């Protein structure tokens, strides 16, 4: 058993490493943020800041001092992404504790979905952000709130993507509200501190966007303008004309097969079909046994993070390419939670 597990982890590493080459070739012939993150021409002090500047500051010594080539950058970020996927798989294996071949196979399939591997192999925010979120969520589930990984994860997430940090912090607060623990002065204090943190991240996010945080009407108008601006994109989705259900579905489950106009979109359609099937099964299980089913803290946090992130992103994005890139920050955690929910309904007699 140990040899088989070691073999899978080695295969997982080689599989993920393959995506470094795929990402490099893709961005070599296509424009993208990876070029902007690696082709740095300004002094390093100009990269001190929040958001995109953090990645440029990290890359500066690699580019300006060590003179590493473009392809080597993909290798570095690919390894960062692999650490995140490795940690998530290790956590999921312990969390789910697969005791049948079917359960073990389903978990391994989740860890091989190509969308996550591709976006955690590029030069950019995604590999670092995904690692940060993985550390935060897995350490929280293991009640390691003040561990090095948890603290570093929060610092990285707040520095690189403060709006995602806000979504995750809101998810923590909602999870705490619906937890079974008794309310105490300490819990109330932490809730108030969390609300203050969310408000601070909100202000920071809007300042980065050059928006007045208190002019809600203008923010909503700019959101609609953002949806319309995506009409120039090759994979534009008319989100401005959709209702909230259609927007929610488009963000999280498209491209689906009717959207497939290339080999890559066909692969994504297969992945999205599997994701939709798994989440639908978990939802049906919750509805069927809502009186007896137990949803643990990780599942609650994953669901809250998924819903909050989706509610915000559907207001800003209207492009299939952005959809597949965005949802990898929260979808893998929900899939792990969903898999644990449906496993009791899988035939456990087959060995």
Short mmCIF file of C-alpha atoms in Angstrom, two decimals:
data_model
loop_
_atom_site.label_atom_id
_atom_site.label_comp_id
_atom_site.label_asym_id
_atom_site.label_seq_id
_atom_site.Cartn_x
_atom_site.Cartn_y
_atom_site.Cartn_z
CA UNK A 1 0.00 0.00 0.00
CA UNK A 2 2.77 2.42 0.92
CA UNK A 3 4.67 1.61 -2.29
CA UNK A 4 1.53 2.21 -4.34
CA UNK A 5 0.90 5.55 -2.61
CA UNK A 6 4.53 6.57 -3.12
CA UNK A 7 4.20 5.62 -6.78
CA UNK A 8 1.12 7.82 -7.18
CA UNK A 9 2.83 10.79 -5.57
CA UNK A 10 5.79 10.42 -7.91
CA UNK A 11 3.39 10.16 -10.86
CA UNK A 12 1.56 13.23 -9.56
CA UNK A 13 4.83 15.16 -9.51
CA UNK A 14 5.73 14.16 -13.08
CA UNK A 15 2.19 14.88 -14.24
CA UNK A 16 2.29 18.36 -12.70
CA UNK A 17 5.80 18.99 -14.05
CA UNK A 18 4.47 18.31 -17.55
CA UNK A 19 2.21 21.33 -17.17
CA UNK A 20 5.23 23.60 -16.71
CA UNK A 21 6.17 22.74 -20.28
CA UNK A 22 2.60 23.14 -21.51
CA UNK A 23 2.27 26.54 -19.82
CA UNK A 24 5.64 27.71 -21.14
CA UNK A 25 4.79 26.79 -24.73
CA UNK A 26 1.34 28.35 -24.41
CA UNK A 27 2.63 31.69 -23.11
CA UNK A 28 5.57 31.64 -25.49
CA UNK A 29 3.12 32.00 -28.38
CA UNK A 30 0.34 33.88 -26.60
CA UNK A 31 0.21 37.17 -24.74
CA UNK A 32 -0.41 37.02 -21.02
CA UNK A 33 0.50 38.31 -17.59
CA UNK A 34 3.42 35.89 -17.36
CA UNK A 35 5.44 38.12 -19.70
CA UNK A 36 4.72 41.20 -17.61
CA UNK A 37 5.73 39.41 -14.41
CA UNK A 38 9.07 38.27 -15.85
CA UNK A 39 10.17 41.06 -18.19
CA UNK A 40 11.05 43.60 -15.50
CA UNK A 41 12.80 46.81 -16.50
CA UNK A 42 12.26 49.17 -13.56
CA UNK A 43 14.17 49.48 -10.30
CA UNK A 44 13.15 47.03 -7.59
CA UNK A 45 11.79 49.83 -5.38
CA UNK A 46 9.03 50.47 -7.92
CA UNK A 47 7.68 46.98 -7.20
CA UNK A 48 7.05 47.58 -3.52
CA UNK A 49 3.31 47.49 -2.99
CA UNK A 50 0.20 45.31 -2.99
CA UNK A 51 -1.20 42.95 -5.62
CA UNK A 52 0.72 42.50 -8.87
CA UNK A 53 3.75 44.32 -7.49
CA UNK A 54 4.33 41.56 -4.91
CA UNK A 55 4.90 38.96 -7.62
CA UNK A 56 7.19 41.33 -9.52
CA UNK A 57 9.18 42.00 -6.36
CA UNK A 58 9.56 38.25 -5.79
CA UNK A 59 10.70 37.79 -9.38
CA UNK A 60 13.09 40.75 -9.42
CA UNK A 61 16.18 38.96 -8.01
CA UNK A 62 15.47 35.97 -10.26
CA UNK A 63 15.34 38.15 -13.36
CA UNK A 64 17.61 41.12 -12.65
CA UNK A 65 20.26 39.43 -10.48
CA UNK A 66 20.32 35.75 -11.43
CA UNK A 67 19.28 36.39 -15.06
CA UNK A 68 17.16 33.25 -15.14
CA UNK A 69 15.45 32.53 -18.47
CA UNK A 70 11.70 32.73 -19.04
CA UNK A 71 11.24 28.96 -19.07
CA UNK A 72 12.95 28.63 -15.70
CA UNK A 73 10.32 30.91 -14.19
CA UNK A 74 7.64 28.44 -15.17
CA UNK A 75 9.61 25.66 -13.48
CA UNK A 76 9.87 27.66 -10.24
CA UNK A 77 6.17 28.49 -10.11
CA UNK A 78 5.29 24.96 -11.15
CA UNK A 79 7.14 23.67 -8.08
CA UNK A 80 5.30 26.19 -5.88
CA UNK A 81 2.04 24.91 -7.34
CA UNK A 82 3.06 21.31 -6.76
CA UNK A 83 3.75 22.00 -3.08
CA UNK A 84 0.18 23.32 -2.80
CA UNK A 85 -1.34 20.34 -4.62
CA UNK A 86 0.79 17.92 -2.59
CA UNK A 87 -0.39 19.52 0.65
CA UNK A 88 -4.02 19.46 -0.46
CA UNK A 89 -3.79 15.81 -1.49
CA UNK A 90 -2.10 14.85 1.78
CA UNK A 91 -4.78 16.68 3.73
CA UNK A 92 -7.59 15.19 1.61
CA UNK A 93 -6.21 11.68 2.04
CA UNK A 94 -6.26 12.11 5.81
CA UNK A 95 -9.60 13.98 5.78
CA UNK A 96 -11.45 11.49 3.60
CA UNK A 97 -9.55 8.34 4.68
CA UNK A 98 -10.45 6.31 1.57
CA UNK A 99 -10.99 2.69 2.57
CA UNK A 100 -12.07 1.29 -0.79
CA UNK A 101 -10.54 1.26 -4.23
CA UNK A 102 -13.42 3.36 -5.53
CA UNK A 103 -12.92 6.06 -2.90
CA UNK A 104 -9.18 6.08 -3.50
CA UNK A 105 -9.68 6.31 -7.27
CA UNK A 106 -12.10 9.23 -6.99
CA UNK A 107 -9.68 11.15 -4.78
CA UNK A 108 -6.83 10.57 -7.20
CA UNK A 109 -8.98 11.71 -10.15
CA UNK A 110 -9.74 14.96 -8.31
CA UNK A 111 -6.01 15.58 -7.93
CA UNK A 112 -5.42 15.11 -11.66
CA UNK A 113 -7.94 17.62 -13.01
CA UNK A 114 -5.93 19.61 -15.58
CA UNK A 115 -7.29 23.11 -14.94
CA UNK A 116 -5.71 23.30 -11.48
CA UNK A 117 -2.37 21.94 -12.69
CA UNK A 118 -2.15 24.38 -15.57
CA UNK A 119 -2.88 27.54 -13.59
CA UNK A 120 -0.56 26.52 -10.76
CA UNK A 121 2.26 26.19 -13.29
CA UNK A 122 2.29 29.71 -14.70
CA UNK A 123 4.40 32.70 -13.71
CA UNK A 124 1.90 34.74 -11.76
CA UNK A 125 -0.33 35.06 -8.74
CA UNK A 126 -2.20 31.77 -9.02
CA UNK A 127 0.40 29.28 -7.71
CA UNK A 128 1.26 31.46 -4.70
CA UNK A 129 -2.38 32.32 -3.95
CA UNK A 130 -3.45 28.69 -4.17
CA UNK A 131 -0.64 27.67 -1.83
CA UNK A 132 -1.66 30.40 0.62
CA UNK A 133 -5.33 29.36 0.60
CA UNK A 134 -4.37 25.70 0.97
CA UNK A 135 -2.23 26.45 4.00
CA UNK A 136 -4.95 28.57 5.61
CA UNK A 137 -7.78 26.10 5.10
CA UNK A 138 -5.92 22.92 5.98
CA UNK A 139 -4.28 24.42 9.05
CA UNK A 140 -7.67 25.75 10.20
CA UNK A 141 -9.20 22.30 9.88
CA UNK A 142 -6.39 20.85 11.98
CA UNK A 143 -6.95 23.65 14.56
CA UNK A 144 -3.49 25.11 13.89
CA UNK A 145 -4.65 28.71 13.84
CA UNK A 146 -1.30 30.28 14.74
CA UNK A 147 1.05 28.00 12.84
CA UNK A 148 3.77 29.33 10.55
CA UNK A 149 1.90 28.13 7.47
CA UNK A 150 -1.36 29.73 8.55
CA UNK A 151 0.21 33.11 9.34
CA UNK A 152 2.36 33.14 6.19
CA UNK A 153 -0.65 32.08 4.14
CA UNK A 154 -2.71 35.01 5.39
CA UNK A 155 0.14 37.47 4.82
CA UNK A 156 0.68 36.27 1.25
CA UNK A 157 -3.02 36.25 0.45
CA UNK A 158 -3.65 39.73 1.86
CA UNK A 159 -0.63 41.12 0.03
CA UNK A 160 -1.30 39.52 -3.36
CA UNK A 161 -5.09 39.32 -3.54
CA UNK A 162 -6.72 41.24 -0.69
CA UNK A 163 -10.22 40.70 -2.12
CA UNK A 164 -9.76 36.92 -1.99
CA UNK A 165 -8.49 37.28 1.58
CA UNK A 166 -11.68 39.20 2.33
CA UNK A 167 -13.83 36.45 0.80
CA UNK A 168 -12.04 33.78 2.82
CA UNK A 169 -12.24 35.79 6.04
CA UNK A 170 -15.98 36.29 5.47
CA UNK A 171 -16.28 32.54 4.97
CA UNK A 172 -14.55 31.99 8.32
CA UNK A 173 -16.97 34.38 10.03
CA UNK A 174 -20.05 32.72 8.50
CA UNK A 175 -18.71 29.29 9.43
CA UNK A 176 -18.19 30.48 13.01
CA UNK A 177 -21.74 31.84 13.20
CA UNK A 178 -23.22 28.50 12.18
CA UNK A 179 -20.87 26.41 14.32
CA UNK A 180 -22.24 24.49 17.28
CA UNK A 181 -19.86 26.08 19.78
CA UNK A 182 -21.23 28.31 22.50
CA UNK A 183 -20.92 32.06 22.18
CA UNK A 184 -18.45 33.60 24.58
CA UNK A 185 -16.81 36.98 25.03
CA UNK A 186 -13.73 35.57 23.33
CA UNK A 187 -15.70 34.35 20.32
CA UNK A 188 -17.53 37.68 20.06
CA UNK A 189 -14.18 39.47 20.23
CA UNK A 190 -12.79 37.36 17.40
CA UNK A 191 -15.94 37.97 15.35
CA UNK A 192 -15.60 41.73 15.79
CA UNK A 193 -11.91 41.55 14.88
CA UNK A 194 -12.83 39.52 11.81
CA UNK A 195 -15.42 42.08 10.73
CA UNK A 196 -12.86 44.83 11.17
CA UNK A 197 -10.40 42.82 9.09
CA UNK A 198 -13.00 42.35 6.33
CA UNK A 199 -13.76 46.06 6.31
CA UNK A 200 -10.05 46.90 6.11
CA UNK A 201 -9.54 44.48 3.21
CA UNK A 202 -12.58 45.96 1.47
CA UNK A 203 -11.14 49.46 1.77
CA UNK A 204 -7.75 48.23 0.53
CA UNK A 205 -9.29 46.43 -2.45
CA UNK A 206 -11.33 49.45 -3.53
CA UNK A 207 -8.35 51.74 -3.13
CA UNK A 208 -6.32 49.49 -5.42
CA UNK A 209 -9.14 49.79 -7.97
CA UNK A 210 -9.24 53.58 -7.50
CA UNK A 211 -12.82 53.39 -6.28
CA UNK A 212 -14.56 55.28 -3.52
CA UNK A 213 -15.37 52.49 -1.03
CA UNK A 214 -18.54 54.26 0.08
CA UNK A 215 -20.01 55.11 -3.33
CA UNK A 216 -21.94 51.87 -3.81
CA UNK A 217 -23.89 53.07 -6.83
CA UNK A 218 -20.68 53.95 -8.70
CA UNK A 219 -19.13 50.58 -7.79
CA UNK A 220 -22.17 48.76 -9.20
CA UNK A 221 -21.99 50.84 -12.37
CA UNK A 222 -18.29 50.02 -12.80
CA UNK A 223 -19.08 46.34 -12.29
CA UNK A 224 -21.58 46.45 -15.16
CA UNK A 225 -19.04 48.32 -17.26
CA UNK A 226 -16.52 45.58 -16.56
CA UNK A 227 -18.96 42.92 -17.78
CA UNK A 228 -19.60 44.87 -20.98
CA UNK A 229 -15.88 45.49 -21.58
CA UNK A 230 -15.31 41.71 -21.87
CA UNK A 231 -17.20 41.75 -25.19
CA UNK A 232 -13.83 42.15 -26.88
CA UNK A 233 -12.65 38.82 -25.46
CA UNK A 234 -12.62 35.73 -27.65
CA UNK A 235 -14.58 33.67 -25.11
CA UNK A 236 -17.04 36.38 -24.07
CA UNK A 237 -20.09 35.35 -22.04
CA UNK A 238 -23.03 37.82 -21.93
CA UNK A 239 -23.19 37.88 -18.13
CA UNK A 240 -24.80 41.34 -18.21
CA UNK A 241 -27.90 39.69 -19.77
CA UNK A 242 -27.98 36.70 -17.39
CA UNK A 243 -29.90 36.29 -14.16
CA UNK A 244 -28.01 35.34 -11.02
CA UNK A 245 -28.51 31.58 -11.50
CA UNK A 246 -27.21 31.70 -15.07
CA UNK A 247 -24.23 33.77 -13.98
CA UNK A 248 -23.46 31.38 -11.14
CA UNK A 249 -23.60 28.38 -13.48
CA UNK A 250 -21.49 30.06 -16.16
CA UNK A 251 -18.73 31.00 -13.75
CA UNK A 252 -18.40 27.60 -12.13
CA UNK A 253 -19.38 25.06 -14.81
CA UNK A 254 -18.61 26.52 -18.20
CA UNK A 255 -17.22 25.86 -20.69
CA UNK A 256 -19.46 22.85 -21.00
CA UNK A 257 -19.76 20.76 -24.13
CA UNK A 258 -21.85 23.25 -26.14
CA UNK A 259 -19.09 25.83 -25.54
CA UNK A 260 -16.32 23.57 -26.82
CA UNK A 261 -14.81 25.06 -29.97
CA UNK A 262 -11.27 23.70 -29.53
CA UNK A 263 -9.43 20.72 -28.11
CA UNK A 264 -8.58 22.63 -24.92
CA UNK A 265 -12.18 23.70 -24.33
CA UNK A 266 -13.28 20.10 -24.89
CA UNK A 267 -10.90 18.96 -22.12
CA UNK A 268 -12.28 21.67 -19.85
CA UNK A 269 -15.81 20.57 -20.73
CA UNK A 270 -15.07 17.03 -19.59
CA UNK A 271 -13.57 18.36 -16.36
CA UNK A 272 -16.51 20.68 -15.73
CA UNK A 273 -18.92 17.83 -16.43
CA UNK A 274 -17.21 15.69 -13.77
CA UNK A 275 -17.21 18.62 -11.33
CA UNK A 276 -20.91 19.28 -11.94
CA UNK A 277 -21.72 15.58 -11.47
CA UNK A 278 -19.81 15.38 -8.18
CA UNK A 279 -21.29 18.56 -6.72
CA UNK A 280 -24.79 17.58 -7.83
CA UNK A 281 -24.38 14.21 -6.10
CA UNK A 282 -23.23 15.87 -2.89
CA UNK A 283 -26.12 18.34 -3.01
CA UNK A 284 -28.66 15.54 -3.52
CA UNK A 285 -27.13 13.64 -0.60
CA UNK A 286 -27.50 16.71 1.64
CA UNK A 287 -31.13 17.22 0.55
CA UNK A 288 -32.01 13.56 0.94
CA UNK A 289 -30.56 13.18 4.43
CA UNK A 290 -30.71 16.79 5.66
CA UNK A 291 -32.00 15.65 9.06
CA UNK A 292 -29.13 13.26 9.77
CA UNK A 293 -26.19 14.33 7.62
CA UNK A 294 -23.29 15.97 9.42
CA UNK A 295 -21.36 18.76 7.72
CA UNK A 296 -17.95 19.32 9.33
CA UNK A 297 -16.10 22.61 9.64
CA UNK A 298 -13.97 22.12 6.52
CA UNK A 299 -17.04 21.43 4.39
CA UNK A 300 -18.85 24.47 5.82
CA UNK A 301 -15.82 26.67 5.19
CA UNK A 302 -15.40 25.34 1.64
CA UNK A 303 -19.08 25.94 0.84
CA UNK A 304 -19.03 29.45 2.28
CA UNK A 305 -15.82 30.34 0.40
CA UNK A 306 -17.31 28.95 -2.81
CA UNK A 307 -20.59 30.88 -2.48
CA UNK A 308 -19.05 34.19 -1.39
CA UNK A 309 -16.37 34.12 -4.10
CA UNK A 310 -18.93 33.23 -6.76
CA UNK A 311 -21.30 36.03 -5.70
CA UNK A 312 -18.54 38.60 -6.12
CA UNK A 313 -16.86 37.27 -9.26
CA UNK A 314 -20.11 37.06 -11.25
CA UNK A 315 -20.33 40.84 -10.87
CA UNK A 316 -16.97 41.46 -12.54
CA UNK A 317 -16.06 38.74 -15.07
CA UNK A 318 -17.64 37.74 -18.38
CA UNK A 319 -15.10 35.53 -20.12
CA UNK A 320 -14.67 31.75 -20.10
CA UNK A 321 -10.90 32.09 -19.93
CA UNK A 322 -11.15 34.18 -16.77
CA UNK A 323 -13.73 31.78 -15.31
CA UNK A 324 -11.47 28.73 -15.47
CA UNK A 325 -8.58 30.74 -14.06
CA UNK A 326 -10.57 32.26 -11.20
CA UNK A 327 -12.47 29.29 -9.83
CA UNK A 328 -9.35 27.21 -9.20
CA UNK A 329 -8.80 29.33 -6.06
CA UNK A 330 -11.85 27.86 -4.32
CA UNK A 331 -13.25 24.93 -6.31
CA UNK A 332 -10.70 22.21 -5.33
CA UNK A 333 -11.59 22.55 -1.65
CA UNK A 334 -15.30 22.24 -2.35
CA UNK A 335 -14.64 19.12 -4.42
CA UNK A 336 -12.75 17.49 -1.55
CA UNK A 337 -15.64 18.28 0.81
CA UNK A 338 -18.18 17.00 -1.73
CA UNK A 339 -16.27 13.77 -2.18
CA UNK A 340 -16.39 13.07 1.54
CA UNK A 341 -20.14 13.70 1.56
CA UNK A 342 -20.92 11.24 -1.25
CA UNK A 343 -18.53 8.46 -0.21
CA UNK A 344 -21.03 6.81 2.18
CA UNK A 345 -23.34 6.44 -0.82
CA UNK A 346 -20.70 4.74 -2.97
CA UNK A 347 -20.76 0.95 -3.06
CA UNK A 348 -18.32 -0.02 -0.29
CA UNK A 349 -18.50 -3.74 -0.97
CA UNK A 350 -16.18 -3.61 -3.95
CA UNK A 351 -12.55 -4.00 -2.99
#
